[in-house]
XYZ file of C-alpha atoms in Angstrom:
525
model
C -195.820 241.404 53.299
C -197.515 242.740 50.140
C -200.230 240.695 48.683
C -200.539 240.095 44.748
C -204.260 240.176 43.268
C -204.680 238.233 40.078
C -207.621 237.403 38.499
C -208.163 234.281 37.171
C -208.926 233.804 33.455
C -212.720 232.895 33.443
C -213.633 229.758 36.093
C -210.411 228.937 38.478
C -210.514 224.819 37.946
C -208.096 224.073 41.016
C -206.490 221.224 40.157
C -205.228 219.420 36.856
C -205.583 216.016 37.193
C -208.571 214.427 35.274
C -211.673 215.840 36.907
C -209.960 219.119 36.514
C -208.429 219.271 32.457
C -212.200 216.495 31.268
C -213.923 220.481 32.959
C -211.559 222.671 31.829
C -212.233 221.559 28.196
C -215.813 220.886 28.449
C -215.686 224.593 28.886
C -214.304 225.844 25.862
C -214.379 227.619 24.415
C -215.297 229.934 28.025
C -212.044 230.911 29.393
C -210.547 229.081 32.967
C -207.409 229.094 34.686
C -206.067 225.670 35.476
C -203.658 225.222 38.776
C -201.597 222.099 39.401
C -198.642 222.167 41.953
C -196.597 220.071 39.314
C -195.772 220.377 35.220
C -199.634 218.731 34.375
C -200.336 215.301 34.368
C -197.062 214.783 37.109
C -198.607 213.800 40.997
C -202.018 213.568 39.747
C -203.276 209.843 41.401
C -205.955 209.576 38.221
C -202.424 208.479 36.356
C -201.480 206.416 38.350
C -205.228 204.574 36.983
C -204.370 200.942 36.315
C -207.721 199.353 35.857
C -209.553 201.563 33.697
C -212.912 203.129 33.327
C -216.272 200.912 33.570
C -219.394 202.186 31.438
C -222.090 200.223 29.978
C -220.734 200.540 26.333
C -220.328 196.717 25.156
C -222.527 194.517 23.422
C -226.222 193.792 26.493
C -224.619 195.551 28.708
C -226.894 198.211 30.085
C -226.333 201.055 32.706
C -229.549 199.608 35.235
C -227.565 196.208 35.201
C -224.250 199.060 36.072
C -225.883 201.105 38.099
C -227.359 197.949 40.214
C -223.995 197.045 40.702
C -223.381 200.214 41.980
C -225.890 200.371 44.222
C -224.873 196.883 45.004
C -221.035 197.563 46.449
C -222.208 200.643 47.669
C -223.813 198.956 51.290
C -227.068 200.110 51.805
C -226.007 204.325 51.245
C -226.205 205.115 47.152
C -227.806 207.381 45.666
C -230.028 205.246 43.523
C -230.448 208.944 41.026
C -227.035 209.238 40.834
C -226.068 206.071 39.961
C -228.485 206.059 37.281
C -227.512 208.757 36.283
C -223.806 208.571 36.338
C -224.390 204.877 34.071
C -226.688 206.738 31.898
C -223.662 209.756 30.259
C -220.920 206.545 30.472
C -221.264 205.485 27.248
C -221.740 209.352 26.165
C -217.809 210.599 27.840
C -215.656 207.493 26.495
C -216.620 208.488 23.585
C -215.592 212.595 24.557
C -212.153 210.354 25.470
C -212.258 209.243 22.440
C -212.410 211.892 20.956
C -209.532 213.343 23.011
C -207.437 211.690 22.308
C -208.156 208.619 24.848
C -206.044 204.950 23.465
C -208.527 202.118 24.328
C -207.787 198.697 24.028
C -209.425 197.192 20.569
C -210.466 194.104 19.067
C -209.640 193.309 15.698
C -212.963 194.367 14.783
C -212.291 197.299 16.070
C -215.119 197.042 19.141
C -213.717 198.764 22.173
C -212.087 195.811 24.959
C -213.251 195.422 27.972
C -212.694 193.204 30.964
C -214.331 192.493 34.522
C -213.565 193.474 38.283
C -214.795 192.507 41.408
C -219.209 192.689 42.445
C -219.563 193.732 37.857
C -221.624 191.735 37.080
C -220.092 191.952 33.594
C -216.884 192.955 31.918
C -217.639 196.555 31.399
C -214.421 198.159 31.952
C -212.877 200.549 29.342
C -208.344 199.714 29.298
C -205.823 201.115 27.725
C -202.208 198.896 27.340
C -203.976 196.063 30.423
C -202.453 197.924 33.085
C -202.106 202.065 31.998
C -205.640 203.723 31.425
C -204.861 206.672 34.061
C -201.726 207.796 32.301
C -202.745 207.706 28.127
C -206.159 209.147 28.785
C -203.762 211.655 30.909
C -201.223 211.577 28.342
C -204.192 212.764 26.389
C -206.476 215.566 28.022
C -202.461 217.251 28.868
C -202.365 217.618 24.802
C -205.458 218.722 24.375
C -205.827 220.921 27.021
C -202.041 222.500 25.637
C -203.658 223.042 22.706
C -206.509 225.242 23.680
C -206.850 228.380 24.403
C -208.884 229.191 26.073
C -207.270 227.036 28.575
C -204.878 228.909 30.387
C -202.660 227.066 32.318
C -200.146 227.938 36.243
C -198.291 225.122 37.336
C -195.653 224.500 40.386
C -198.294 226.462 41.970
C -200.498 225.457 45.246
C -204.056 226.335 46.832
C -204.116 226.162 50.804
C -206.997 228.393 51.273
C -210.747 229.516 49.879
C -211.592 233.550 49.629
C -214.784 234.041 50.948
C -216.523 237.289 50.893
C -219.994 237.450 52.808
C -220.421 233.581 52.566
C -219.717 232.915 48.999
C -216.426 231.150 47.402
C -214.716 234.504 45.752
C -211.539 232.925 44.736
C -208.790 231.509 45.927
C -205.295 232.321 47.810
C -202.035 230.621 46.280
C -198.843 229.923 47.210
C -195.455 229.637 44.456
C -193.778 226.201 45.092
C -190.435 227.070 43.587
C -189.768 230.467 45.699
C -190.734 230.075 49.736
C -189.872 233.405 50.847
C -192.427 235.078 47.585
C -195.910 236.139 48.881
C -199.296 234.550 48.740
C -201.263 235.567 46.273
C -205.087 236.236 45.884
C -206.851 234.940 42.352
C -209.788 235.983 42.327
C -213.119 234.260 39.739
C -216.255 234.397 39.416
C -216.710 230.659 39.377
C -214.652 227.903 41.365
C -214.026 224.626 40.464
C -211.940 222.454 43.386
C -210.598 218.802 41.618
C -208.074 217.976 43.895
C -207.523 215.046 44.657
C -208.932 212.895 47.760
C -206.758 211.635 51.508
C -204.149 208.564 50.334
C -201.550 211.464 51.814
C -203.266 211.196 54.654
C -202.057 207.007 55.362
C -198.824 205.938 55.793
C -199.956 202.890 53.301
C -201.377 204.330 50.101
C -201.587 203.686 46.478
C -201.759 207.920 45.581
C -199.153 210.029 44.950
C -198.112 211.780 47.868
C -199.128 215.510 47.306
C -202.567 214.159 47.230
C -202.927 215.266 51.315
C -206.758 215.626 51.215
C -206.012 219.761 51.315
C -209.014 220.213 48.928
C -210.973 218.588 52.229
C -209.248 220.978 54.776
C -209.563 223.587 52.910
C -213.361 223.706 52.024
C -214.830 222.728 55.274
C -212.450 225.687 57.191
C -214.263 227.533 54.513
C -217.899 225.959 55.967
C -218.727 224.036 53.184
C -220.880 220.587 53.975
C -218.924 217.530 53.951
C -220.147 213.852 53.194
C -219.632 210.325 54.158
C -215.986 210.833 55.621
C -215.774 207.489 57.235
C -215.962 205.690 54.700
C -212.195 204.681 52.704
C -211.778 201.971 50.452
C -208.535 200.148 51.490
C -207.533 198.106 47.851
C -206.634 194.667 48.564
C -203.276 194.009 46.650
C -201.626 196.099 46.896
C -197.649 195.365 45.985
C -196.204 194.182 49.581
C -192.530 196.038 49.153
C -190.650 198.297 50.735
C -192.480 201.394 48.949
C -193.642 204.483 49.837
C -196.263 204.833 47.466
C -197.807 201.320 47.602
C -197.360 199.504 44.447
C -200.786 198.448 43.117
C -201.484 194.960 41.212
C -204.834 196.010 39.674
C -208.147 194.044 40.732
C -208.016 193.168 36.618
C -205.405 190.625 37.739
C -208.314 188.828 39.611
C -210.903 190.028 37.035
C -208.190 187.927 34.820
C -207.931 185.490 36.715
C -205.146 185.381 38.824
C -206.287 184.169 42.744
C -205.020 185.096 46.122
C -203.086 182.430 47.760
C -201.917 181.562 51.656
C -197.928 180.457 52.446
C -199.220 176.569 51.626
C -201.038 177.948 48.704
C -204.346 177.597 49.554
C -207.499 180.036 48.239
C -208.759 181.299 51.759
C -210.760 183.679 49.833
C -213.919 180.453 49.008
C -213.689 180.587 52.581
C -215.338 183.881 53.807
C -217.305 184.908 50.056
C -218.759 182.438 47.561
C -217.445 185.427 44.919
C -213.284 185.010 46.500
C -211.284 186.850 44.924
C -213.432 189.172 42.706
C -215.514 190.185 46.469
C -216.770 193.271 47.309
C -212.482 195.142 47.629
C -213.842 196.313 51.386
C -214.411 191.945 52.005
C -211.184 191.118 50.213
C -208.914 193.970 51.920
C -210.744 192.895 55.485
C -210.102 188.888 54.816
C -206.057 189.292 53.594
C -205.846 192.466 56.548
C -206.950 189.659 59.110
C -203.730 187.876 58.308
C -200.604 190.694 56.984
C -202.025 192.014 60.704
C -200.937 189.052 62.875
C -197.472 187.847 59.795
C -199.325 186.002 57.843
C -198.014 186.711 53.832
C -201.157 186.282 51.232
C -199.733 186.112 47.784
C -201.020 187.886 44.556
C -200.585 183.980 42.263
C -200.809 185.302 38.888
C -199.256 182.241 37.382
C -201.420 180.138 35.851
C -204.091 182.786 35.473
C -201.585 184.908 32.758
C -197.840 183.185 32.750
C -195.561 185.386 31.307
C -198.134 187.265 29.669
C -198.159 189.247 32.699
C -195.032 191.563 30.792
C -197.375 192.246 27.760
C -200.407 192.790 28.217
C -199.507 194.810 32.243
C -197.023 196.281 32.431
C -197.099 198.179 35.210
C -197.107 194.903 37.659
C -195.240 193.571 35.711
C -191.916 196.391 36.135
C -193.415 197.032 39.753
C -192.371 193.431 40.363
C -189.702 193.572 38.354
C -188.470 195.795 40.989
C -188.969 194.670 43.972
C -187.147 191.749 42.442
C -189.964 188.703 41.987
C -190.910 187.873 37.902
C -194.891 187.544 38.631
C -194.117 185.044 35.717
C -192.111 182.251 37.363
C -193.367 184.032 41.491
C -196.733 184.783 43.677
C -196.403 188.579 44.331
C -196.492 189.623 48.236
C -199.791 192.099 48.771
C -201.448 193.939 51.603
C -204.151 195.979 51.621
C -203.879 199.921 51.080
C -205.543 202.285 51.645
C -206.964 203.290 47.216
C -209.345 206.019 47.345
C -212.451 208.046 49.520
C -215.411 207.880 48.733
C -216.282 210.943 51.178
C -215.180 214.821 50.740
C -217.240 217.959 50.039
C -220.726 217.363 49.711
C -222.249 217.797 45.719
C -225.105 218.361 43.557
C -226.134 216.547 40.910
C -224.647 219.398 38.952
C -221.806 219.179 41.578
C -222.344 222.420 43.391
C -221.596 222.925 47.895
C -222.848 224.324 49.251
C -220.829 226.915 48.949
C -222.175 229.928 46.050
C -219.447 230.236 43.857
C -218.137 226.651 44.275
C -218.104 223.651 42.411
C -216.127 220.457 43.611
C -215.826 216.355 41.615
C -213.447 213.253 41.165
C -212.510 212.481 44.456
C -212.316 215.087 46.385
C -216.581 215.176 46.215
C -218.584 213.099 48.073
C -221.936 212.900 45.339
C -224.206 210.078 46.442
C -222.609 207.377 43.146
C -220.102 205.439 45.902
C -221.613 204.945 48.845
C -220.005 203.076 51.466
C -217.560 201.048 48.986
C -217.019 202.240 45.860
C -217.435 199.882 42.963
C -214.560 199.281 40.614
C -213.007 201.410 37.633
C -216.551 204.324 38.920
C -214.340 206.500 39.967
C -212.528 207.292 36.685
C -216.460 207.554 35.504
C -217.496 209.958 37.965
C -214.728 212.778 37.438
C -215.935 212.977 33.886
C -219.566 212.682 34.113
C -219.129 215.096 37.003
C -216.825 217.310 35.317
C -219.136 217.161 32.092
C -221.920 218.895 34.671
C -219.999 221.327 36.083
C -219.471 222.213 32.863
C -222.770 222.723 31.456
C -223.849 224.373 34.496
C -220.983 226.986 34.845
C -221.695 227.888 30.716
C -225.390 228.203 31.421
C -224.217 231.089 34.173
C -223.530 234.547 32.596
C -220.226 235.285 31.556
C -219.031 239.022 33.862
C -216.643 240.665 35.520
C -217.082 241.173 38.951
C -213.955 244.129 39.427
C -214.691 243.692 43.003
C -213.617 240.858 43.131
C -209.832 241.918 41.981
C -209.638 243.653 45.248
C -207.612 241.901 48.129
C -209.439 239.961 51.106
C -207.138 239.063 54.070
C -205.532 235.737 54.734
C -206.554 235.019 58.747
C -204.227 234.487 59.885
C -201.654 236.529 57.621
C -198.448 234.716 56.488
C -194.943 235.643 57.659
C -192.027 235.014 55.861
C -190.997 231.440 54.733
C -192.143 229.148 57.606
C -195.082 229.197 56.827
C -194.468 226.692 53.336
C -192.859 224.186 55.101
C -193.845 221.007 55.584
C -193.205 219.357 59.293
C -191.945 216.295 57.948
C -192.039 214.626 61.181
C -195.707 216.063 62.042
C -196.322 214.827 58.421
C -194.742 211.054 59.585
C -196.644 210.746 62.828
C -199.764 212.005 61.402
C -199.810 209.305 58.288
C -198.982 206.138 61.248
C -202.002 207.710 63.211
C -204.491 206.961 60.510
C -202.711 203.911 59.001
C -203.219 202.620 63.002
C -206.720 204.244 63.839
C -208.869 204.692 60.877
C -207.376 201.733 58.761
C -209.640 197.930 57.338
C -210.073 197.967 61.163
C -211.025 200.493 63.392
C -212.113 200.801 67.588
C -213.666 203.163 69.591
C -210.052 203.870 71.855
C -208.247 203.448 68.859
C -210.393 205.884 66.982
C -210.553 208.569 70.477
C -206.316 208.283 70.599
C -206.179 209.052 66.838
C -208.777 212.431 67.495
C -206.287 213.081 70.449
C -203.329 213.184 68.609
C -204.743 215.457 65.552
C -205.447 217.634 67.818
C -202.240 218.223 68.929
C -199.977 217.946 65.831
C -202.639 220.254 64.788
C -201.997 222.565 67.872
C -198.113 222.277 67.763
C -197.697 222.682 64.093
C -200.602 223.759 62.136
C -200.505 227.544 62.945
C -197.058 227.182 61.290
C -198.433 225.244 58.339
C -202.086 225.937 55.936
C -201.182 223.427 53.958
C -200.350 220.764 57.837
C -204.328 222.502 58.554
C -205.392 221.368 55.660
C -204.170 217.622 56.469
C -205.774 217.565 60.601
C -208.817 219.459 59.774
C -209.196 216.507 56.933
C -207.797 213.457 58.706
C -210.588 215.353 62.879
C -214.007 215.100 59.492
C -212.533 210.704 58.778
C -212.261 210.412 62.647
C -214.932 212.337 63.624
C -217.289 210.689 61.136
C -216.070 207.511 61.856
C -216.405 207.377 65.539
C -220.286 209.457 64.866
C -221.517 205.546 62.699
C -221.478 203.309 65.307
C -221.720 199.942 62.408
C -219.814 197.701 60.241
C -220.568 199.503 56.655
C -218.725 199.343 53.943
C -215.174 200.310 53.805
C -216.154 201.805 56.904
C -214.974 198.494 60.297
C -215.234 198.445 63.803
C -214.100 195.805 65.266
C -216.289 196.808 68.877
C -219.398 197.271 66.084
C -218.640 194.675 63.886
C -222.486 194.523 62.654
C -224.040 196.701 59.813
C -227.462 198.133 61.491
C -230.024 198.757 59.887
C -231.538 202.142 61.070
C -227.876 203.566 60.188
C -228.668 203.222 56.670
C -227.714 206.901 55.918
C -225.267 209.089 54.718
C -223.545 211.048 56.842
C -223.828 214.945 57.015
C -220.480 217.228 58.884
C -219.185 220.112 59.428
C -215.902 221.171 60.658
C -217.333 222.522 63.786
C -219.845 219.936 64.537
C -216.227 217.756 63.699
C -214.163 219.762 66.172
C -216.968 219.095 68.428
C -216.302 215.706 68.645
C -212.696 215.520 68.701
C -213.287 217.755 71.571
C -214.431 215.209 74.144
C -212.606 212.490 72.218
């Protein structure tokens, strides 16, 4: 097949969620090209964020207090310098979002309204219409990006491989979704920013868009990037227990608003487990619910007394999910179960968003910046995305803007693609992989289960990955998660092992891993 060659207009940004678009806007007037597999904003996890964005902008709150809460939630693995740096920049990024048109909720005097979520010591989560922050922020950024001349948006384009020359990332290999017969496109660029999101689509029960399948993590690892903390996967305690994929989410802000967790007898069981009750850290709440639902004991989120009929106005997204499932949340408790929600691990980056590969920056959920440690503090994800997007833009803007004519020469894609076959996802294999991840790399893990998962991932990869680069990225990401989880012989934050239920102080360090190391662990499973 003939390979098309395209030179990106300025910096190449792969992903059009909050992290990608904010980077593009902050780069302006420096040119950039943003790639999105779907119409911009569709399929981005950012748009699904219900809770909001955490920032110390309220009276009496401080960046130091926010950083302390972040460190405590992160179970001993948060980089404290990164945490304080991010929380110190939070207010400035909120005002950036306001300038871009984000319609944050305000009180009658025009002050930003803030809610409290789990493990925060005060109200500091800025919201939009209760549970519509992600969608509203994305809508504002999309409008602004489309009106910004320096930003070129390319939609309907997906990337499966990074292009490297002499150890440096010099572009990416893209394909058009609408035309499976089209030749791959080599897009060259002086700088490449990965903002592809997390790993939700690797799990059968996830609150994330199905297209978000760890592709950025997989392709960066295959290109040689150092990866960090992949064992730490956060499960949201209150996915709505209905037969939908992705799993609808009942925002944590409801519990911050006073909603309770009850069993079939109406008992508030969380206080039997943690003195913070429903506002304990997410991993604790998720495990408590999982212990019941895994033995067919139902759990409910009860909003009747705390919110009542006002849920339809104050939390319209959750209310709509309930109505579609035949539940009236004003008069009935909402059945809930844990669902994969966020990945604390990802591409290792420094304080400027640089990866270990020259020419490659990364921001958003695809990264491991050191902010989240073993367990992300609620609503810190959107904050991290905009803070690091701004830092990356500043870092890149300081570089000379030069045209690398040599980079426009086609780089061979190895192994080459032939015909439409490699563009087709092996749907049954994907379904099997998602079930394996749910069962063996879920809320509770064991060595036996993780070894089973690694063997199954290897078999699926051997059978199906030669025909699908997209699936190879999935199995690569899954391997990195399982290998790091098997290697960490303790329980900490979002990583809980039934065979090692205690936290080991000797393992209070971050996990760094390469694909070669992960494959070596897989080979001995």
